[in-house]
Tab-separated table of C-alpha atoms in Angstrom:
chain	number	residue	atom	x	y	z
C	1	MET	CA	9.241	39.993	2.302
C	2	SER	CA	6.566	42.322	1.012
C	3	THR	CA	4.302	41.342	-1.875
C	4	THR	CA	2.497	43.608	-4.314
C	5	PHE	CA	-1.153	42.646	-4.764
C	6	GLN	CA	-3.452	43.577	-7.603
C	7	LEU	CA	-7.059	43.996	-6.484
C	8	GLU	CA	-9.586	42.219	-8.640
C	9	THR	CA	-13.325	41.734	-8.456
C	10	SER	CA	-14.299	38.084	-8.615
C	11	THR	CA	-17.245	36.026	-7.416
C	12	SER	CA	-15.547	32.726	-8.236
C	13	ARG	CA	-14.494	30.518	-5.345
C	14	ALA	CA	-11.643	29.255	-7.507
C	15	ASN	CA	-10.111	32.709	-7.958
C	16	PRO	CA	-9.038	34.450	-4.752
C	17	THR	CA	-8.891	38.217	-4.481
C	18	PRO	CA	-6.625	40.101	-4.121
C	19	ARG	CA	-4.303	38.251	-6.475
C	20	PRO	CA	-0.492	38.658	-6.295
C	21	MET	CA	1.002	39.900	-9.535
C	22	LYS	CA	3.856	37.408	-9.762
C	23	ARG	CA	4.569	33.978	-8.294
C	24	LEU	CA	7.866	33.311	-6.537
C	25	THR	CA	10.285	30.955	-8.285
C	26	VAL	CA	12.549	28.121	-7.209
C	27	PRO	CA	15.741	30.125	-7.999
C	28	LYS	CA	14.503	32.944	-5.752
C	29	ILE	CA	13.854	30.465	-2.947
C	30	ARG	CA	17.362	29.033	-3.472
C	31	THR	CA	18.897	32.436	-2.768
C	32	ARG	CA	17.114	32.815	0.581
C	33	LYS	CA	19.976	31.371	2.591
C	34	THR	CA	20.206	33.086	5.988
C	35	ASP	CA	22.489	30.893	8.120
C	36	GLY	CA	20.356	32.031	11.041
C	37	LYS	CA	21.989	35.456	10.966
C	38	THR	CA	20.701	37.705	8.200
C	39	GLY	CA	17.774	37.753	5.861
C	40	GLU	CA	14.132	36.850	6.316
C	41	PRO	CA	13.341	33.189	7.058
C	42	LEU	CA	11.252	31.242	4.578
C	43	VAL	CA	7.641	30.536	5.544
C	44	MET	CA	6.131	27.226	4.449
C	45	LEU	CA	2.857	25.511	5.403
C	46	THR	CA	1.047	22.476	4.085
C	47	ALA	CA	-1.994	22.884	1.848
C	48	TYR	CA	-4.297	20.237	0.414
C	49	THR	CA	-7.245	22.144	-1.110
C	50	ALA	CA	-7.811	25.163	-3.336
C	51	ARG	CA	-9.573	27.157	-0.618
C	52	GLN	CA	-6.854	26.424	1.910
C	53	ALA	CA	-4.267	27.583	-0.615
C	54	GLN	CA	-6.190	30.818	-1.191
C	55	ILE	CA	-6.063	31.644	2.523
C	56	LEU	CA	-2.416	30.698	3.066
C	57	ASP	CA	-0.915	31.924	-0.199
C	58	ARG	CA	-0.197	35.585	0.521
C	59	HIS	CA	1.517	34.740	3.814
C	60	CYS	CA	3.759	31.919	2.587
C	61	ASP	CA	6.837	31.628	0.398
C	62	LEU	CA	6.147	27.939	-0.207
C	63	LEU	CA	3.079	25.715	-0.008
C	64	LEU	CA	3.797	22.038	0.524
C	65	VAL	CA	1.262	19.516	-0.710
C	66	GLY	CA	2.476	17.017	1.837
C	67	ASP	CA	1.829	13.304	1.880
C	68	SER	CA	0.668	14.071	5.420
C	69	LEU	CA	-2.697	14.427	3.666
C	70	GLY	CA	-2.935	10.671	4.095
C	71	GLN	CA	-3.447	11.157	7.829
C	72	VAL	CA	-4.972	14.652	7.841
C	73	ILE	CA	-7.492	14.226	4.999
C	74	TYR	CA	-7.971	10.479	4.615
C	75	GLY	CA	-7.492	9.234	8.190
C	76	LEU	CA	-4.764	6.775	7.235
C	77	PRO	CA	-2.433	5.460	9.965
C	78	SER	CA	0.694	6.792	8.216
C	79	THR	CA	1.861	8.368	4.970
C	80	VAL	CA	2.907	5.011	3.506
C	81	PRO	CA	-0.419	4.163	1.727
C	82	VAL	CA	-0.606	7.538	-0.103
C	83	THR	CA	-0.647	7.236	-3.909
C	84	LEU	CA	0.573	9.339	-6.817
C	85	GLU	CA	-3.003	9.907	-7.897
C	86	MET	CA	-3.912	11.337	-4.480
C	87	MET	CA	-0.930	13.690	-4.576
C	88	ALA	CA	-1.742	14.788	-8.128
C	89	ALA	CA	-5.374	15.597	-7.338
C	90	HIS	CA	-4.578	17.678	-4.265
C	91	GLY	CA	-1.522	19.265	-5.867
C	92	ALA	CA	-3.584	20.532	-8.801
C	93	ALA	CA	-6.142	22.013	-6.406
C	94	VAL	CA	-3.467	23.887	-4.467
C	95	VAL	CA	-1.887	25.266	-7.641
C	96	ARG	CA	-5.309	26.499	-8.797
C	97	GLY	CA	-5.858	28.231	-5.469
C	98	SER	CA	-2.502	30.024	-5.265
C	99	TYR	CA	-0.750	32.804	-7.153
C	100	HIS	CA	2.214	33.791	-5.017
C	101	ALA	CA	3.869	30.839	-3.258
C	102	VAL	CA	6.062	28.168	-4.825
C	103	VAL	CA	4.042	24.938	-4.715
C	104	VAL	CA	5.979	21.761	-3.861
C	105	VAL	CA	4.383	18.302	-4.067
C	106	ASP	CA	5.551	15.332	-2.011
C	107	MET	CA	6.482	12.181	-3.880
C	108	PRO	CA	4.722	9.341	-2.054
C	109	PHE	CA	6.326	6.181	-0.747
C	110	GLY	CA	7.133	3.684	-3.488
C	111	SER	CA	7.081	6.208	-6.316
C	112	TYR	CA	10.806	7.002	-6.530
C	113	GLU	CA	12.971	4.608	-4.502
C	114	ALA	CA	13.397	1.811	-7.072
C	115	SER	CA	15.482	3.802	-9.546
C	116	LYS	CA	16.182	7.295	-10.769
C	117	GLU	CA	14.202	6.461	-13.894
C	118	GLN	CA	11.167	5.550	-11.794
C	119	ALA	CA	11.620	8.794	-9.874
C	120	PHE	CA	11.639	10.823	-13.089
C	121	GLU	CA	8.499	9.114	-14.383
C	122	SER	CA	6.690	9.813	-11.090
C	123	ALA	CA	7.983	13.359	-10.707
C	124	SER	CA	7.190	14.330	-14.300
C	125	TYR	CA	3.677	12.933	-13.837
C	126	LEU	CA	3.153	15.080	-10.743
C	127	VAL	CA	4.527	18.224	-12.354
C	128	LYS	CA	2.442	17.779	-15.506
C	129	GLN	CA	-0.742	16.896	-13.654
C	130	THR	CA	-0.499	19.684	-11.064
C	131	GLY	CA	1.497	22.568	-12.521
C	132	ALA	CA	3.616	22.596	-9.342
C	133	ALA	CA	7.107	24.061	-9.451
C	134	ALA	CA	8.930	21.269	-7.640
C	135	VAL	CA	8.719	17.926	-5.880
C	136	LYS	CA	9.984	16.780	-2.489
C	137	LEU	CA	11.400	13.381	-1.661
C	138	GLU	CA	12.650	11.820	1.548
C	139	GLY	CA	16.012	10.205	2.167
C	140	GLY	CA	19.667	11.013	2.535
C	141	ALA	CA	22.800	10.163	0.577
C	142	PRO	CA	21.217	7.220	-1.300
C	143	MET	CA	18.820	9.715	-2.911
C	144	ALA	CA	21.543	12.116	-4.083
C	145	GLU	CA	21.952	10.474	-7.495
C	146	THR	CA	18.184	10.601	-8.020
C	147	ILE	CA	18.024	14.299	-7.122
C	148	ALA	CA	20.839	15.086	-9.558
C	149	PHE	CA	19.081	13.034	-12.248
C	150	LEU	CA	15.818	14.947	-11.788
C	151	ASN	CA	17.579	18.313	-11.702
C	152	GLN	CA	19.359	17.602	-14.949
C	153	ARG	CA	15.975	16.895	-16.534
C	154	GLY	CA	14.296	20.072	-15.408
C	155	ILE	CA	12.582	19.034	-12.166
C	156	PRO	CA	13.622	20.993	-9.047
C	157	VAL	CA	13.800	18.870	-5.901
C	158	MET	CA	13.449	19.671	-2.210
C	159	GLY	CA	15.224	17.165	0.037
C	160	HIS	CA	14.150	15.828	3.445
C	161	VAL	CA	16.497	14.473	6.131
C	162	GLY	CA	16.343	13.488	9.795
C	163	LEU	CA	13.020	11.986	10.782
C	164	THR	CA	11.572	10.719	7.506
C	165	PRO	CA	7.943	9.595	8.062
C	166	GLN	CA	7.876	7.289	5.036
C	167	ALA	CA	10.590	5.223	6.760
C	168	VAL	CA	8.681	4.959	10.039
C	169	ASN	CA	8.680	1.160	9.876
C	170	VAL	CA	12.472	1.108	9.616
C	171	LEU	CA	13.024	3.858	12.175
C	172	GLY	CA	10.650	2.214	14.635
C	173	GLY	CA	8.645	5.347	15.388
C	174	TYR	CA	8.641	9.127	15.276
C	175	ALA	CA	11.291	9.852	17.931
C	176	ALA	CA	13.725	12.737	17.413
C	177	ARG	CA	16.865	11.910	15.483
C	178	GLY	CA	20.492	12.909	16.014
C	179	ARG	CA	20.800	12.059	19.696
C	180	THR	CA	23.765	9.751	19.109
C	181	ASP	CA	27.054	10.601	17.424
C	182	ALA	CA	26.366	8.060	14.691
C	183	GLU	CA	22.925	9.477	13.917
C	184	ALA	CA	24.230	13.029	13.961
C	185	GLU	CA	27.055	12.182	11.553
C	186	THR	CA	24.633	10.451	9.200
C	187	ILE	CA	22.190	13.370	9.152
C	188	VAL	CA	24.898	15.939	8.415
C	189	GLY	CA	26.378	13.700	5.718
C	190	ASP	CA	22.958	13.135	4.180
C	191	ALA	CA	22.242	16.860	3.986
C	192	LYS	CA	25.609	17.608	2.388
C	193	ALA	CA	25.036	14.885	-0.209
C	194	LEU	CA	21.613	16.297	-1.147
C	195	ASP	CA	23.047	19.819	-1.309
C	196	ASP	CA	25.856	18.665	-3.603
C	197	ALA	CA	23.288	16.878	-5.782
C	198	GLY	CA	21.427	20.137	-6.387
C	199	ALA	CA	18.508	20.156	-3.932
C	200	PHE	CA	17.167	23.728	-3.875
C	201	ALA	CA	16.139	23.393	-0.214
C	202	ILE	CA	16.221	20.712	2.494
C	203	VAL	CA	13.601	19.971	5.147
C	204	ILE	CA	15.133	18.987	8.484
C	205	GLU	CA	12.535	17.131	10.560
C	206	GLY	CA	12.621	15.949	14.154
C	207	VAL	CA	16.327	16.592	14.728
C	208	VAL	CA	17.983	17.790	17.935
C	209	GLU	CA	18.773	21.483	17.686
C	210	PRO	CA	22.616	21.407	17.586
C	211	ILE	CA	22.553	19.038	14.613
C	212	ALA	CA	19.946	21.157	12.792
C	213	ILE	CA	22.192	24.201	13.273
C	214	GLU	CA	25.222	22.272	12.038
C	215	VAL	CA	23.347	21.125	8.936
C	216	THR	CA	22.163	24.674	8.221
C	217	ARG	CA	25.732	25.942	8.415
C	218	SER	CA	27.093	23.060	6.344
C	219	VAL	CA	24.932	23.344	3.228
C	220	SER	CA	24.627	26.071	0.609
C	221	CYS	CA	20.873	25.691	0.068
C	222	PRO	CA	18.208	26.870	2.526
C	223	THR	CA	17.119	24.541	5.303
C	224	ILE	CA	13.504	24.416	6.457
C	225	GLY	CA	12.953	23.167	9.963
C	226	ILE	CA	10.100	21.190	11.446
C	227	GLY	CA	10.953	20.114	14.940
C	228	ALA	CA	14.523	21.302	14.396
C	229	SER	CA	15.733	24.827	15.224
C	230	SER	CA	14.741	28.463	14.838
C	231	GLN	CA	18.181	28.904	13.276
C	232	CYS	CA	17.120	27.035	10.154
C	233	ASP	CA	16.563	29.204	7.074
C	234	GLY	CA	12.808	28.667	7.289
C	235	GLN	CA	10.044	26.754	9.034
C	236	VAL	CA	7.165	24.471	8.041
C	237	LEU	CA	4.237	22.976	9.941
C	238	VAL	CA	1.185	20.961	9.016
C	239	THR	CA	-1.478	23.666	8.848
C	240	GLU	CA	-4.139	21.595	10.612
C	241	ASP	CA	-1.736	20.947	13.500
C	242	MET	CA	-0.859	24.624	13.798
C	243	LEU	CA	-4.528	25.637	13.793
C	244	GLY	CA	-5.496	23.121	16.473
C	245	MET	CA	-7.642	20.788	14.379
C	246	PHE	CA	-6.272	17.810	16.304
C	247	GLU	CA	-5.958	17.222	20.038
C	248	ARG	CA	-2.724	15.252	19.773
C	249	VAL	CA	0.174	16.883	17.940
C	250	PRO	CA	3.957	16.421	17.988
C	251	LYS	CA	6.037	18.259	20.593
C	252	PHE	CA	7.379	20.684	17.986
C	253	VAL	CA	3.937	22.027	17.041
C	254	LYS	CA	2.717	25.341	18.415
C	255	LYS	CA	-1.073	25.623	18.317
C	256	PHE	CA	-1.862	29.159	17.247
C	257	GLU	CA	-5.615	28.536	17.473
C	258	SER	CA	-8.143	25.858	18.458
C	259	ILE	CA	-10.149	25.738	15.260
C	260	SER	CA	-11.690	22.391	16.184
C	261	GLU	CA	-13.431	24.081	19.128
C	262	VAL	CA	-14.716	26.873	16.881
C	263	ILE	CA	-16.077	24.340	14.377
C	264	GLU	CA	-17.726	22.214	17.041
C	265	ARG	CA	-19.344	25.247	18.668
C	266	ASN	CA	-20.829	26.411	15.369
C	267	VAL	CA	-21.985	22.924	14.401
C	268	ALA	CA	-23.690	22.566	17.784
C	269	GLN	CA	-25.485	25.870	17.255
C	270	TYR	CA	-26.549	24.823	13.753
C	271	ALA	CA	-27.872	21.503	15.028
C	272	GLN	CA	-29.857	23.232	17.771
C	273	GLU	CA	-31.402	25.747	15.360
C	274	VAL	CA	-32.392	22.996	12.944
C	275	ARG	CA	-34.038	21.045	15.745
C	276	ASP	CA	-35.938	24.019	17.124
C	277	ARG	CA	-36.866	25.146	13.572
C	278	SER	CA	-35.313	28.591	13.959
C	279	PHE	CA	-33.127	27.777	10.936
C	280	PRO	CA	-33.766	28.461	8.155
C	281	GLY	CA	-35.278	31.812	9.059
C	282	PRO	CA	-36.892	34.462	6.861
C	283	GLU	CA	-33.448	35.681	5.727
C	284	GLN	CA	-32.584	32.245	4.331
C	285	THR	CA	-35.972	31.403	2.794
C	286	TYR	CA	-37.276	32.202	-0.704
C	287	GLN	CA	-40.776	33.674	-0.934
C	288	PRO	CA	-43.085	34.196	-3.934
C	289	LYS	CA	-42.821	37.605	-5.595
C	290	ASP	CA	-45.750	39.965	-5.079
């Protein structure tokens, strides 16, 4: 989908240029249902900082401030320890750095499961603190009532079924889901329940391809795959995984670059030039005026 950009002159790191003239909206995302046949798939990537958002924004329909930041940014063993305050800080940065994509913020573990009232308090906090357009929460049919509750109070919700990382301790790991008839039936039922509750899109993670296709055909809202199927209505990856910042990544990740090698090579060159005193050179040194 083409985007009209308005060129601006800016020296501020907080204001990217060129700047899109109008941000996409949740209702527009909701209409991007393709069923794997027609229409342009949705593009979503994770973003955690303003500068990252600036670079990704023009290419993406959605930017997800994922709770994956717990592992990617903070080096935590899982997403479980991530807090609302962490999500709010990074969500606000991504909103400030973007002008085109719909920004969605993950609701962290423990911030919405107790009750729909707790979910509204947490979600409204995130929306007010960040300026994001929507929140995302994990879970199937048991979360349907909560999604409907949030929708009725003005907070759009993206659902998440299949492999749900916040439930890793219950699931026993990060293995693909839907390999048994029982799992497959549960995943399809979960997606339908979230769709009926008003989710504007549903992430399908780590699900065998036939089940991802069945879910996509069974719901009226767009599906966004991650380790699912190219026949989903869109795709998402963790940006750092896609760019090759980490050596170990899930099977479903395609590394489009090896940025870690680029960074290490440049850092090594910097270190060498500091040690041999060739940096800073005349170009980087201030001298008295004549």
